Short mmCIF file of C-alpha atoms in Angstrom, two decimals:
data_model
loop_
_atom_site.label_atom_id
_atom_site.label_comp_id
_atom_site.label_asym_id
_atom_site.label_seq_id
_atom_site.Cartn_x
_atom_site.Cartn_y
_atom_site.Cartn_z
CA MET B 1226 -34.24 -1.56 11.86
CA GLN B 1227 -32.11 -3.43 14.37
CA SER B 1228 -30.90 -5.95 11.77
CA TYR B 1229 -29.99 -3.04 9.47
CA HIS B 1230 -27.94 -1.49 12.27
CA LYS B 1231 -26.21 -4.83 12.82
CA ASP B 1232 -25.32 -5.07 9.11
CA LYS B 1233 -24.07 -1.49 9.17
CA GLU B 1234 -21.91 -2.27 12.21
CA ILE B 1235 -20.37 -5.27 10.44
CA SER B 1236 -19.76 -3.25 7.26
CA THR B 1237 -18.04 -0.47 9.23
CA GLN B 1238 -16.02 -3.06 11.15
CA GLU B 1239 -14.78 -4.71 7.93
CA PRO B 1240 -13.16 -1.87 5.88
CA PRO B 1241 -10.14 -1.12 8.15
CA PHE B 1242 -8.65 -4.52 7.24
CA TYR B 1243 -8.98 -3.82 3.52
CA ARG B 1244 -7.71 -0.28 4.01
CA GLU B 1245 -4.70 -1.60 5.97
CA LEU B 1246 -4.02 -4.20 3.27
CA LEU B 1247 -4.29 -1.54 0.55
CA CYS B 1248 -2.00 0.77 2.53
CA ASN B 1249 0.54 -2.03 3.01
CA THR B 1250 0.56 -3.03 -0.66
CA ARG B 1251 0.84 0.63 -1.71
CA HIS B 1252 3.72 1.10 0.75
CA LEU B 1253 5.49 -1.99 -0.63
CA LEU B 1254 4.97 -0.82 -4.21
CA PHE B 1255 6.30 2.63 -3.36
CA ASN B 1256 9.35 1.13 -1.63
CA GLY B 1257 9.94 -1.10 -4.65
CA LEU B 1258 9.76 1.84 -7.05
CA VAL B 1259 12.14 3.89 -4.90
CA PHE B 1260 14.51 0.93 -4.65
CA ILE B 1261 14.49 0.40 -8.43
CA ARG B 1262 14.96 4.13 -9.03
CA ASN B 1263 17.89 4.20 -6.62
CA LEU B 1264 19.47 1.22 -8.39
CA ARG B 1265 19.00 2.92 -11.75
CA ILE B 1266 20.54 6.16 -10.42
CA ASP B 1267 23.48 4.18 -8.97
CA ASN B 1268 23.98 2.44 -12.32
CA THR B 1269 23.85 5.65 -14.36
CA THR B 1270 26.21 7.50 -12.00
CA GLY B 1271 28.51 4.48 -11.76
CA LEU B 1272 28.84 4.00 -15.53
CA PRO B 1273 30.79 7.20 -16.52
CA SER B 1274 33.44 6.85 -13.79
#
């Protein structure tokens, strides 16, 4: 029972790192998409004039 609790403690201690990494990659991807979209908008608005 004690070893199970120890494993559970380790497993609950581990996820935050993965969650932070996932959050960071998602944030970077989102920023990249916004950046590309902004560039595309600038290009389309810049072309007519």
